[in-house]
Coordinates of C-alpha atoms in Angstrom, one line a residue:
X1 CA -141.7 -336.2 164.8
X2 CA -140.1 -332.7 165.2
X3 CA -136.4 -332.5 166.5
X4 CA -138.0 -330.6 169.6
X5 CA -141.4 -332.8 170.4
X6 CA -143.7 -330.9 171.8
X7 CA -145.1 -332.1 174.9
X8 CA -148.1 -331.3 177.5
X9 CA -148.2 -332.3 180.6
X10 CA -151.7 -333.2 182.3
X11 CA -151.5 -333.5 186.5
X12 CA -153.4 -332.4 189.3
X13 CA -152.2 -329.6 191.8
X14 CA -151.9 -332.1 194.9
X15 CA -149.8 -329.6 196.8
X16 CA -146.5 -327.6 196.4
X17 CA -144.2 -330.5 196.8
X18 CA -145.7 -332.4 193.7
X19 CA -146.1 -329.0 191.8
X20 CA -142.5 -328.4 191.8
X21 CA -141.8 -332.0 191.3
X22 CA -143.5 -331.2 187.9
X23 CA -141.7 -328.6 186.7
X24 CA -138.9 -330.2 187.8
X25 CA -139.8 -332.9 185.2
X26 CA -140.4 -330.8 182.8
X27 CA -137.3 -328.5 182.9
X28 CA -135.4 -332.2 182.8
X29 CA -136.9 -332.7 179.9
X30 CA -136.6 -329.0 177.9
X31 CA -132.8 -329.5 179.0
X32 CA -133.2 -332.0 176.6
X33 CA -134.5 -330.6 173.4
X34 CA -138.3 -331.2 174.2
X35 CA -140.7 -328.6 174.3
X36 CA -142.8 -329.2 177.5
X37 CA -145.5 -327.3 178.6
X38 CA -146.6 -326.2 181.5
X39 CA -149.6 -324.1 183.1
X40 CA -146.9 -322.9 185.9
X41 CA -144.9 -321.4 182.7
X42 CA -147.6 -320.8 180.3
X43 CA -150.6 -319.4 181.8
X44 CA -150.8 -316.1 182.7
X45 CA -153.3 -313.6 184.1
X46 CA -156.1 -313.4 182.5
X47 CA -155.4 -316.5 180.3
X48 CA -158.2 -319.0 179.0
X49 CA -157.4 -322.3 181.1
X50 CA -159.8 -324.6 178.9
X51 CA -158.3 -323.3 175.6
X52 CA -155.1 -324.0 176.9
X53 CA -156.1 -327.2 177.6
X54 CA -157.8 -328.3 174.3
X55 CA -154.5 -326.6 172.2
X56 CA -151.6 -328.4 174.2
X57 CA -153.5 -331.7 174.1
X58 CA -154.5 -331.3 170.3
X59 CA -151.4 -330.1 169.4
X60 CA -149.3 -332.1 171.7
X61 CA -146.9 -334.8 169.8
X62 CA -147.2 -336.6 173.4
X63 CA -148.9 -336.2 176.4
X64 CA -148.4 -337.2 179.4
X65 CA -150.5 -338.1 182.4
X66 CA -149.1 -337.3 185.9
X67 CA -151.6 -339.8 187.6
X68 CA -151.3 -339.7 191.5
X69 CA -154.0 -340.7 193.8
X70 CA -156.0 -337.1 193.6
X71 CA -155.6 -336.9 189.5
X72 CA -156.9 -340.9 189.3
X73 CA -159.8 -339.9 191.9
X74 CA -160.8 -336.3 189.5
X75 CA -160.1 -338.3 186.4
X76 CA -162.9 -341.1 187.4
X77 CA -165.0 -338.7 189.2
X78 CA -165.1 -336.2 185.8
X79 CA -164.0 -333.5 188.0
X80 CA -162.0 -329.9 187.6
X81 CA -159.9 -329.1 185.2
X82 CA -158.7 -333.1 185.3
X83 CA -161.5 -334.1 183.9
X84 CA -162.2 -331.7 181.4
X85 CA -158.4 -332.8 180.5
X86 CA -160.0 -336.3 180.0
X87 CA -163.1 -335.4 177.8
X88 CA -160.1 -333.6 175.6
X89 CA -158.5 -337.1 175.6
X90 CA -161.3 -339.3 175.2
X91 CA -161.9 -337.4 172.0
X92 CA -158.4 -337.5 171.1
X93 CA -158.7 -341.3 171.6
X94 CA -161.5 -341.7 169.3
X95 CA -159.9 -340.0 166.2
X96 CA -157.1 -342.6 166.7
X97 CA -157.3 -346.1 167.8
X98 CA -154.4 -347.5 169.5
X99 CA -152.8 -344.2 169.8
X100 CA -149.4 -344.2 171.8
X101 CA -149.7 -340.4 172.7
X102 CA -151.0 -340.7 175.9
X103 CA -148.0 -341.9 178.6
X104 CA -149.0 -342.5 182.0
X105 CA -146.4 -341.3 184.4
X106 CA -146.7 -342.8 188.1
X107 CA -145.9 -340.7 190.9
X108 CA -146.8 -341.8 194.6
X109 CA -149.8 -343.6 193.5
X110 CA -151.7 -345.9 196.4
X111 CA -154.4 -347.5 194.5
X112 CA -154.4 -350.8 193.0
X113 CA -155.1 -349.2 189.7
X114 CA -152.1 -347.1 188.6
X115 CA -153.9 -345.1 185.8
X116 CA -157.3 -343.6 185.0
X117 CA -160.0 -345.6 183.3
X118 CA -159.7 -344.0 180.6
X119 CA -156.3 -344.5 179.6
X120 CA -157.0 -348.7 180.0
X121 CA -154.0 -350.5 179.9
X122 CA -151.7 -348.7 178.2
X123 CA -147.9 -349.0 179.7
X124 CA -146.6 -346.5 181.9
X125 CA -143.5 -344.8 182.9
X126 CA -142.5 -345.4 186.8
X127 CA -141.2 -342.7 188.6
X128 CA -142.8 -343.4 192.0
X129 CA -139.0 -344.0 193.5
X130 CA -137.4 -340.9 193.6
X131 CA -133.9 -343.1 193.5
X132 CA -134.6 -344.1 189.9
X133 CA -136.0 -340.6 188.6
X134 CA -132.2 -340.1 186.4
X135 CA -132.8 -343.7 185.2
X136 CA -137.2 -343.5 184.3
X137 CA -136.3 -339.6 182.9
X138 CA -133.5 -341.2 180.5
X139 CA -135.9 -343.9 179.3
X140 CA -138.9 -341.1 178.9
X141 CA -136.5 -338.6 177.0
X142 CA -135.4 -341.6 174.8
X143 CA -139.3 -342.4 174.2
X144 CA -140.4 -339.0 173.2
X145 CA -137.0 -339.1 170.7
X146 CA -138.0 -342.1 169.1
X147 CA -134.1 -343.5 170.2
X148 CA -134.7 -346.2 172.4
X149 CA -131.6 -347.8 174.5
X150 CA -132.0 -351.3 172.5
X151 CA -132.4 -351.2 168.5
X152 CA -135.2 -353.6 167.1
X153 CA -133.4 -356.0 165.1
X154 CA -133.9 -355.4 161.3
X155 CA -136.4 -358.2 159.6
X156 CA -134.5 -360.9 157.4
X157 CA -136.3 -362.6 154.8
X158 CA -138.1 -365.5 154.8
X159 CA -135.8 -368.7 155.1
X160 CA -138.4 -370.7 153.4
X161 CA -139.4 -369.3 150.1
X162 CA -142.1 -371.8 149.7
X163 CA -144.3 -370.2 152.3
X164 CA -144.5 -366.4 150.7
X165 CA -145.6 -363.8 152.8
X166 CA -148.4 -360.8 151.6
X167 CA -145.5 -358.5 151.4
X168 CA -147.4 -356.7 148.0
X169 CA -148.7 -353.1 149.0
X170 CA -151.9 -353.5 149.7
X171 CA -154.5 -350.3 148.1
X172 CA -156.9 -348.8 150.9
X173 CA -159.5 -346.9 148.7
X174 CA -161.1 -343.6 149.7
X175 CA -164.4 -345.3 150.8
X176 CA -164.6 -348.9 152.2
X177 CA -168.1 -349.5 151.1
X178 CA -168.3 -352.5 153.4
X179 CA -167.7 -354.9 156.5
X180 CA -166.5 -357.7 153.8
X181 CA -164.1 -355.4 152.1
X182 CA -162.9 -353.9 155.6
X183 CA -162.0 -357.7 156.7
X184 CA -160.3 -358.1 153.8
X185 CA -158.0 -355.5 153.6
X186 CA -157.9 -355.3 157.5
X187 CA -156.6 -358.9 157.4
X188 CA -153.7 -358.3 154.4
X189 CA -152.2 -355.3 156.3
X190 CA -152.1 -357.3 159.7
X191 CA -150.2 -360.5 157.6
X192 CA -147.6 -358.0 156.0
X193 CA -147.3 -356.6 158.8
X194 CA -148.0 -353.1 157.9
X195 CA -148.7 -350.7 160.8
X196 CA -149.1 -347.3 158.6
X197 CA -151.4 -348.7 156.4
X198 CA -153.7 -350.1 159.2
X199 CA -153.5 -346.7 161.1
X200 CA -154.7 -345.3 157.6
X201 CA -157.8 -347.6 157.2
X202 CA -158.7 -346.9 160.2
X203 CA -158.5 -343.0 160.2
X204 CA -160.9 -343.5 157.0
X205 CA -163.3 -345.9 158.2
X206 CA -163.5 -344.2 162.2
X207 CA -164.6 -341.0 161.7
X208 CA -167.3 -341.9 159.1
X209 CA -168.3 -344.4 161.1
X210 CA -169.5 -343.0 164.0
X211 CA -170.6 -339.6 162.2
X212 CA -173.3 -342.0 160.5
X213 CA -174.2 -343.9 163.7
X214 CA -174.8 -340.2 165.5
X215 CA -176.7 -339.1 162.5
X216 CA -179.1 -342.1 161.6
X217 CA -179.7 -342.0 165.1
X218 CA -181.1 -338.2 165.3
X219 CA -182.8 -339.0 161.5
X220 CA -184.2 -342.3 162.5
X221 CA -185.0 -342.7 166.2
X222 CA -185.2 -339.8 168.1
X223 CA -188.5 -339.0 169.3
X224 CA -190.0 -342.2 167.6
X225 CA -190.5 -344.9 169.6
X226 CA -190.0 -348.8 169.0
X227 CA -193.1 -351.1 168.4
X228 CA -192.4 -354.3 169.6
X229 CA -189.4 -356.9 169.4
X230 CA -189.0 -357.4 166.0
X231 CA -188.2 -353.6 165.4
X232 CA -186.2 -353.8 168.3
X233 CA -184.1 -356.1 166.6
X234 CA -183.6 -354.5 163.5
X235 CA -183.0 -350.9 165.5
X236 CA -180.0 -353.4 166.6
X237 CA -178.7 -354.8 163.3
X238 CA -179.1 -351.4 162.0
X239 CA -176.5 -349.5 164.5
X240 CA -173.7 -353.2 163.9
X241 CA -174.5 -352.6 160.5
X242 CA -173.3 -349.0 160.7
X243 CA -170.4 -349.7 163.2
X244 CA -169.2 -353.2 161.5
X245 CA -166.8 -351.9 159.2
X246 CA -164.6 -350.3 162.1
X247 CA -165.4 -353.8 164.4
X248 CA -164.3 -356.0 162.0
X249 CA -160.8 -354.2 161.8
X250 CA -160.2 -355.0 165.4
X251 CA -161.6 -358.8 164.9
X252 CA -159.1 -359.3 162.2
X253 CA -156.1 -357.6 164.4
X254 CA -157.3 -359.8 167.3
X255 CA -156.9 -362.5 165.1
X256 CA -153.9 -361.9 163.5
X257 CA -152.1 -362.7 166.9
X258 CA -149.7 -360.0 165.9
X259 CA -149.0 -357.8 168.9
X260 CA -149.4 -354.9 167.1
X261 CA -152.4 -355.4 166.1
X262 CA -153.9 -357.9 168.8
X263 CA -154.5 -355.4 171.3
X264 CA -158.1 -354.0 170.2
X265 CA -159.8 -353.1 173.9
X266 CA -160.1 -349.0 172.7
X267 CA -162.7 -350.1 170.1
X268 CA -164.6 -351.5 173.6
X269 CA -164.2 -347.9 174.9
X270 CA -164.9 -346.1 172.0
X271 CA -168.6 -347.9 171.3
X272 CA -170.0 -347.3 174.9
X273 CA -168.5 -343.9 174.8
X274 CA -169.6 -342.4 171.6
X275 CA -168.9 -338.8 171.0
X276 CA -171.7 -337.0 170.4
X277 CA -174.1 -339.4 171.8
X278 CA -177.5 -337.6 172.9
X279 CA -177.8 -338.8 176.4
X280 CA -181.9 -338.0 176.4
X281 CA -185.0 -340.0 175.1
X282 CA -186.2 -343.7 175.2
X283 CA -183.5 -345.6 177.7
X284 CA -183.5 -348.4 174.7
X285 CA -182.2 -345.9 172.4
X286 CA -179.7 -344.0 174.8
X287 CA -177.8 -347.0 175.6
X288 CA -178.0 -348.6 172.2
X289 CA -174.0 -347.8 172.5
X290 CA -173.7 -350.3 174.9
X291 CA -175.9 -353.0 173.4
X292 CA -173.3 -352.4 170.4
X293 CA -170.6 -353.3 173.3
X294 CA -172.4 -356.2 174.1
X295 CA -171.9 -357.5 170.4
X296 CA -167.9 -356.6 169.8
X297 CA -167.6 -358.2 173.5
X298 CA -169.1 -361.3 172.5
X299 CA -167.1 -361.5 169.3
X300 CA -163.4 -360.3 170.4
X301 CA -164.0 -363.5 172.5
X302 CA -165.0 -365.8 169.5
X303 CA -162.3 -364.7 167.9
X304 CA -160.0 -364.8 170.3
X305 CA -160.8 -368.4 171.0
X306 CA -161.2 -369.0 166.7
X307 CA -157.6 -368.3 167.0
X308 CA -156.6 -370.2 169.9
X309 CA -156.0 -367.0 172.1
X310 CA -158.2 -367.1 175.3
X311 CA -156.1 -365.1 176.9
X312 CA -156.6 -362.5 174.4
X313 CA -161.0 -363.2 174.9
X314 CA -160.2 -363.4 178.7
X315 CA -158.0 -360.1 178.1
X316 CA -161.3 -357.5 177.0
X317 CA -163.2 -359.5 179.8
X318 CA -161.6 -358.2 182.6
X319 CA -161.0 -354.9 181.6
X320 CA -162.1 -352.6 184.4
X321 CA -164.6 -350.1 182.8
X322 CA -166.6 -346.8 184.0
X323 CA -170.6 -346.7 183.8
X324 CA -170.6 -343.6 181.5
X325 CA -174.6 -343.3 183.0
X326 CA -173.2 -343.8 186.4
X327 CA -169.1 -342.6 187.3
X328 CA -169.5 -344.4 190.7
X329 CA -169.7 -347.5 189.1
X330 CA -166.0 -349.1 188.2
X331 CA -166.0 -352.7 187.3
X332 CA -164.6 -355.5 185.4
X333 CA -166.1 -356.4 181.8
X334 CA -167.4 -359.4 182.6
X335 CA -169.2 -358.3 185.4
X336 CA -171.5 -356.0 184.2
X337 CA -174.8 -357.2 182.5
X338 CA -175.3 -354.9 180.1
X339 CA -172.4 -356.3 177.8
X340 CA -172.5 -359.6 178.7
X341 CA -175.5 -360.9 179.6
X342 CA -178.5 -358.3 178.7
X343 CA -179.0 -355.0 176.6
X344 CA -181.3 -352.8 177.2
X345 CA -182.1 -352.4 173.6
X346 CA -183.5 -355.5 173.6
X347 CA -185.1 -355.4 176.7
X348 CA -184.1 -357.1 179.9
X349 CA -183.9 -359.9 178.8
X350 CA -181.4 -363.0 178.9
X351 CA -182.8 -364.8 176.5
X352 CA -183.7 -362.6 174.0
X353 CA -180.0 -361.4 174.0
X354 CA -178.5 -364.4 173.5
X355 CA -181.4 -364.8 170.5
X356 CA -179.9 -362.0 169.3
X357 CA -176.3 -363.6 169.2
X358 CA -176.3 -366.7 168.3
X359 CA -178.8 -365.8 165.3
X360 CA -177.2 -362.9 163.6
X361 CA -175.7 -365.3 161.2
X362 CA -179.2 -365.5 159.6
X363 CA -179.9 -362.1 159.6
X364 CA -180.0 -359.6 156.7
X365 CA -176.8 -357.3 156.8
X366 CA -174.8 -359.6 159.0
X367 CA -173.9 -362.3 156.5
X368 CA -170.2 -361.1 157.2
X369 CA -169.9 -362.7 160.6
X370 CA -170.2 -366.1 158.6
X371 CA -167.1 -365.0 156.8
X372 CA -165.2 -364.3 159.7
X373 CA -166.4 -367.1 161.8
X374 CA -166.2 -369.7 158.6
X375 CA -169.4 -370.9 158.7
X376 CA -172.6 -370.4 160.9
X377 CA -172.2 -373.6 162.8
X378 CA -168.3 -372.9 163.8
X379 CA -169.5 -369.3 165.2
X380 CA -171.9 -369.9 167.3
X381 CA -169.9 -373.1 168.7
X382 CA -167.3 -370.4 169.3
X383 CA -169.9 -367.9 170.7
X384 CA -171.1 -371.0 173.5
X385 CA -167.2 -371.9 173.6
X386 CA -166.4 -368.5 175.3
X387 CA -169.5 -368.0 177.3
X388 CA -168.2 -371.4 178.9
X389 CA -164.9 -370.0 179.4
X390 CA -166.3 -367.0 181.3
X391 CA -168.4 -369.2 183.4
X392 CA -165.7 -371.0 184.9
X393 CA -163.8 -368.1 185.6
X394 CA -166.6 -366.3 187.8
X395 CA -166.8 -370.1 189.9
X396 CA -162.6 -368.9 190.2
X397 CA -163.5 -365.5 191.0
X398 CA -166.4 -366.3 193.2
X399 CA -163.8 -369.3 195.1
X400 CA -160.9 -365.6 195.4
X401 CA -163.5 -363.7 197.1
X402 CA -164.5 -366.0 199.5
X403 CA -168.0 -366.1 198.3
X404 CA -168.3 -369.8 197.7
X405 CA -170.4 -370.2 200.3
X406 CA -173.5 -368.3 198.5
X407 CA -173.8 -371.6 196.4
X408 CA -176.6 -373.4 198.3
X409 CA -177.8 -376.5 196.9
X410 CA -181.0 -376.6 198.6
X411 CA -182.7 -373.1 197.3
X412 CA -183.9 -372.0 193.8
X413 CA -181.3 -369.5 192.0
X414 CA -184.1 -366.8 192.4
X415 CA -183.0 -367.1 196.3
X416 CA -179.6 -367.9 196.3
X417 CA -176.8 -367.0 193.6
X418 CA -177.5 -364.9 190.6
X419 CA -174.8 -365.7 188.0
X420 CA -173.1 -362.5 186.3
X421 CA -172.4 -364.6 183.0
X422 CA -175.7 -366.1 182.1
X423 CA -176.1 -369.8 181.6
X424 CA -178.2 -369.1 178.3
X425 CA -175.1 -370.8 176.1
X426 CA -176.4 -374.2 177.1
X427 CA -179.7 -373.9 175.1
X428 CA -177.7 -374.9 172.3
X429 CA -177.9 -378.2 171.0
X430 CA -175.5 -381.6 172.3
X431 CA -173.7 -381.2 168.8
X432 CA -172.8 -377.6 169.2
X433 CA -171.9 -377.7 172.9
X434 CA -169.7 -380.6 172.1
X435 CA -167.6 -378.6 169.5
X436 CA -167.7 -375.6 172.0
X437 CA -166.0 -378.2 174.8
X438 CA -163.3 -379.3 171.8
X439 CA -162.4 -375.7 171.0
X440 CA -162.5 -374.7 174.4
X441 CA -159.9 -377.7 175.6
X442 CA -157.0 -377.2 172.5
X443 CA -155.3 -375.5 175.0
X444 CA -155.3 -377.2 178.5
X445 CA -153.3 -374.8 180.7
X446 CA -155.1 -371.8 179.2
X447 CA -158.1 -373.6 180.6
X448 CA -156.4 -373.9 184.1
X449 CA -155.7 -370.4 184.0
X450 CA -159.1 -369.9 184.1
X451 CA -158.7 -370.1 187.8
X452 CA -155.5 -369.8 188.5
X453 CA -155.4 -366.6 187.6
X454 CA -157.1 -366.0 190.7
X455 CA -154.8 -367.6 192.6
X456 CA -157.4 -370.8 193.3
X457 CA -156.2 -374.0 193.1
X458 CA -157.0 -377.1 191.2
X459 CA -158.2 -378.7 194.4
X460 CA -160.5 -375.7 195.5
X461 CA -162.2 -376.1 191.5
X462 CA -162.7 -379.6 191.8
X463 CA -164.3 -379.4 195.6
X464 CA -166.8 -376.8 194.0
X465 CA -167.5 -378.2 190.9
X466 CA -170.8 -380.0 191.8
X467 CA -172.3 -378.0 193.9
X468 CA -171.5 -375.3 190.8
X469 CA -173.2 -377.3 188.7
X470 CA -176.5 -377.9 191.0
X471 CA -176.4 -374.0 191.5
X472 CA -176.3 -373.7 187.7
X473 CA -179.5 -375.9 186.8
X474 CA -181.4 -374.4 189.5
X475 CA -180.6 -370.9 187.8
X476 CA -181.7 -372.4 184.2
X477 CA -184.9 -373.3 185.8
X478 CA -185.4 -370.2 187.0
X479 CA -185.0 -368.6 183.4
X480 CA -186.2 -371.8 181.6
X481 CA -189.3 -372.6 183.7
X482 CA -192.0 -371.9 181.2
X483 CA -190.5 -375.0 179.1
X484 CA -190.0 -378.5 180.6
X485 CA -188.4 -379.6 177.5
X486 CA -185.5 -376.9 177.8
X487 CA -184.7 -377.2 181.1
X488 CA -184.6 -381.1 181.0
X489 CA -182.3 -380.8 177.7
X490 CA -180.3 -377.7 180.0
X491 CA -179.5 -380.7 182.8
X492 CA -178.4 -382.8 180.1
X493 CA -176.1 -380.4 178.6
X494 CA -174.6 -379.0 182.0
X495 CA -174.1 -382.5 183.2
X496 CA -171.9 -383.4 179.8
X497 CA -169.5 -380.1 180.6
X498 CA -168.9 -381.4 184.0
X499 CA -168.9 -384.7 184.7
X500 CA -166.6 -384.2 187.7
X501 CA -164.0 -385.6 187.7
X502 CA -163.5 -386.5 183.8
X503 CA -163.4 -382.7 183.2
X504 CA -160.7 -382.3 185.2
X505 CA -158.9 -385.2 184.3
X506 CA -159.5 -383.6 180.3
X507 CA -157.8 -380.2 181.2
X508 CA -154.4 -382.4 183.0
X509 CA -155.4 -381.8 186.5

C-alpha cells in the first residue's frame, strides 16, 4: 500500500448531524496521512455522481461502509445512490474473494444486523459510542497503515523435524485445466500457509470461471428449452462442471481449518449472484445460479464435518442471505429451499434433488468429489451426516421460537409441519446412516451446540424429541407414499437416530 492510502467513504445522507459526523471522520483521518474522499469535498456542480462512485470504489485501497439504519435499509432495498454503491461492491467482491477492502463502520445502528447483506460477516469498526471515537479512529488509522497496536509474533520453525511441513514454493500455472489440479494446488498453498499465492490462484481461476459459465449459458441454453429430466441433469453437471475449479478452492480452504483460509461464505454469495447473469427466459435456467448454491452448500458442510468442523458447516448455514429475485426476502441459509432442500433446475422436487447429490459421485465430470470426499461411500455418509446435523438444529430453532407446538402427532405432515431441511437423507441405507451418526457424534458438545446455540436446553430437546420424530415419519410418508417399502425402511432408520433417550445419553446429556 501507498504511504497515503487512498480511501472512499460510502454512507447515506441521514441528516446534517451525521453528515458532518462524516467529514469529521474523514478530516481525522487526512490529518493522518490518508487520502479520504468525500462527495461533500469532491463533487461539484455539475459533476457525474455515478462516475465518482465507480472511480473512488475501484480505485479505493479501502473502503469504508458508514452503515447506519437508513444506509442498511437503501443497501437491502437496492435503493439511491446506496445501492448503486453496492452493485459497485458486489462486483468489486467478485474479482476478489475474501477481500478485506470493504470495512464496515457502525454508527447509531438499531437493527440486529449491524452491516448490509452484502458485506456478510466481515468485522467491523465500532464507533457507535461517541466516548470511544479517539480510541475506534486510532485503531482504524492503524488498519488502513498496515501498523497494528500488537505485532504478530514471527513463525519459528518446526520443533519436530520429523514431521516436515510443504514449505517448497508451490508453481500456479497460467491455466488450471481442472477441478483435480485446482484441489491440489489449492490444498499445498493452504498447508504452507501461503496467503499470496492462494489470492493468485484464485484471481486466475475466478474470472475465467464465471466468464465461461455466462457464456455457455448464452451459447447453450438460452432460448432452447430442456426435454425431460435427464437433460435437466446434465444442464446441472454442466454449470458444477464449469464452476468446480473455483468451488473446490474454497472446499480445500474449508478444510484446511486454517483461519485464513477457512472462511469461504463469499463463494456462497458470489454463485447466486453471478455478474452478468441474464435474469429472462426458462425459470429452470435463470436460477441455475442458485441450484449451483445448492451444491457448494451441501458440500462446505461435508467438508466441514470431513474435517471435524461443524461449526464451520453450521457457519454457511445460517448465514443470512437476500433473494436476488425477491429483495424483501432476508433469511438464514438453511431456511430457504432452494439451497437446501429443492432447485428449481431440477424441478420442485425433494427427491430428485437429493438424487442429484448423493449420486454425483457416479456421474461423468464429477469424479473429483470422490477425491475430495475419499471415496463415494465416505461422501455421501458425510452428505446424510450434515443433513442430520441441520435437522436437529431447526427442532432447536423451532423449540427458540416458540413454535413447538405446531408438532402435532395426530395429523399428516401435509396438515401440520412442513420441515425447511428435508428428511430425504434417511433414504439412505442402515450402513450409511450408521457412519453418518459416527461422524456426526466425534465431537459431542458440537452436537449439543446444535441447540444450545439457540439458547434451548438439554431438557427442552429431550421433551420434544419423540414427538419430533413422529412429526418426521408422518412428513416421509407424505413424500414417500407411492412406496411402502421406503417409508417402512424410513421408520426404521428415524427410529435408529433417536431412540430417546440413548441419543442423548451418546451426545453426554
Amino acid at each position: 500500500m501507498t504511504e497515503n492510502p487512498k480511501v472512499f467513504i460510502s454512507y447515506s445522507h441521514d441528516s446534517p448531524e451525521h453528515k458532518r459526523w462524516v467529514s469529521e471522520l474523514a478530516a481525522k483521518l487526512r490529518h493522518n496521512g490518508i487520502d479520504a474522499m468525500l462527495d461533500q469535498w469532491d463533487l461539484g456542480l455539475g459533476d457525474d455522481i455515478t462516475r465518482f462512485m465507480e472511480r473512488g470504489i475501484v480505485n479505493a485501497d479501502r473502503v469504508l461502509v458508514i452503515c447506519t439504519d437508513k444506509y442498511l435499509s437503501k443497501a437491502n432495498a437496492n435503493e439511491g445512490g446506496v445501492g448503486y454503491e453496492r452493485m459497485i461492491v458486489n462486483a468489486e467482491l467478485v474479482q476478489n474473494l475474501g477481500t478485506d477492502k470493504f470495512i464496515p463502520i457502525i454508527r447509531q445502528t438499531s437493527e440486529k444486523e449491524k452491516t448490509p447483506t452484502f458485506l456478510g460477516t466481515r468485522v467491523y469498526a465500532d464507533f457507535s459510542n461517541d466516548s470511544q471515537f479517539d480510541a475506534e479512529s486510532e485503531k482504524l488509522i492503524r488498519d488502513i497503515h498496515q501498523t497494528p497496536i500488537m505485532e504478530k509474533p514471527s513463525l519459528g520453525k518446526n520443533p519436530f523435524p520429523s514431521i516436515e511441513s510443504d514449505t517448497q514454493l508451490i508453481e500456479i500455472p497460467e491455466e488450471v485445466k481442472s477441478a483435480s489440479e485446482a484441489y491440489k494446488i489449492a490444498t499445498k498453498l493452504a498447508r504452507a500457509g501461503d496467503a499470496l499465492g492462494w489470492r493468485k490462484l484464485v484471481k486466475e481461476i475466478r474470472p475465467r470461471v464465471f466468464k465461461n459459465l455466462v457464456q455457455w449459458r448464452e451459447d447453450k441454453l438460452d432460448g432452447k428449452e430442456p426435454k425431460g429430466k435427464e437433460q435437466l441433469i446434465q444442464v446441472l453437471d454442466k454449470a458444477v462442471d464449469i464452476v468446480a475449479p473455483l468451488m473446490v478452492v474454497a472446499l480445500a480452504g474449508v478444510e484446511s481449518g486454517r483461519e485464513q483460509f477457512k472462511k469461504q461464505k463469499s463463494f456462497l454469495y458470489d454463485l447466486i449472484n453471478i455478474i452478468d447473469w441474464n435474469s429472462h427466459g426458462n425459470r429452470g435456467r435463470i436460477r441455475l445460479s442458485y441450484a449451483l448454491g445448492y451444491v457448494y452448500h451441501s458440500l462446505h458442510g461435508c467438508t466441514g464435518l470431513s474435517t471435524n468442523q461443524i461449526e464451520s458447516s453450521l457457519g454457511l448455514a445460517r448465514v443470512r442471505i437476500t433473494d436476488r429475485y425477491n429483495s424483501k426476502k432476508v433469511i438464514q441459509v438453511w431456511e430457504m429451499g432452494e439451497l437446501v432442500a429443492w432447485t428449481r433446475s431440477l424441478g420442485p422436487n425433494y427427491v430428485e434433488s437429493w438424487n442429484y447429490l448423493v449420486n454425483a459421485c457416479d456421474r461423468e465430470g464429477l469424479e473429483w468429489l470422490s477425491t475430495v470426499f475419499e471415496g463415494k461411500t465416505e461422501y455421501r455418509s458425510l452428505l446424510v451426516a450434515y443433513y442430520m446435523a441441520l435437522n436437529i438444529y431447526e427442532l432447536g430453532v423451532l423449540i427458540n421460537t416458540n413454535r413447538s407446538e405446531k408438532l402435532n402427532e395426530k395429523h399428516s405432515a401435509r396438515g401440520l409441519f412442513r420441515f425447511k431441511v428435508p428428511l430425504t437423507f434417511l433414504s439412505e441405507n442402515q450402513d450409511i446412516f450408521e457412519r453418518a451418526q459416527t461422524i456426526l457424534l466425534r465431537n459431542p458438545d458440537a452436537v449439543t451446540a446444535l441447540w444450545t446455540m439457540s439458547n434451548v436446553t438439554h431438557e427442552q430437546m429431550q421433551n420434544l424429541w419423540s414427538r419430533w420424530v413422529t412429526s418426521s415419519e408422518y412428513w416421509l410418508e407424505d413424500v414417500y407414499r407411492r412406496s411402502l417399502d421406503v417409508r417402512g425402511s424410513m421408520r426404521n432408520i428415524y427410529k435408529n437416530v433417536d431412540r430417546h433417550q440413548d441419543f442423548f445419553q451418546m451426545v453426554q446429556l
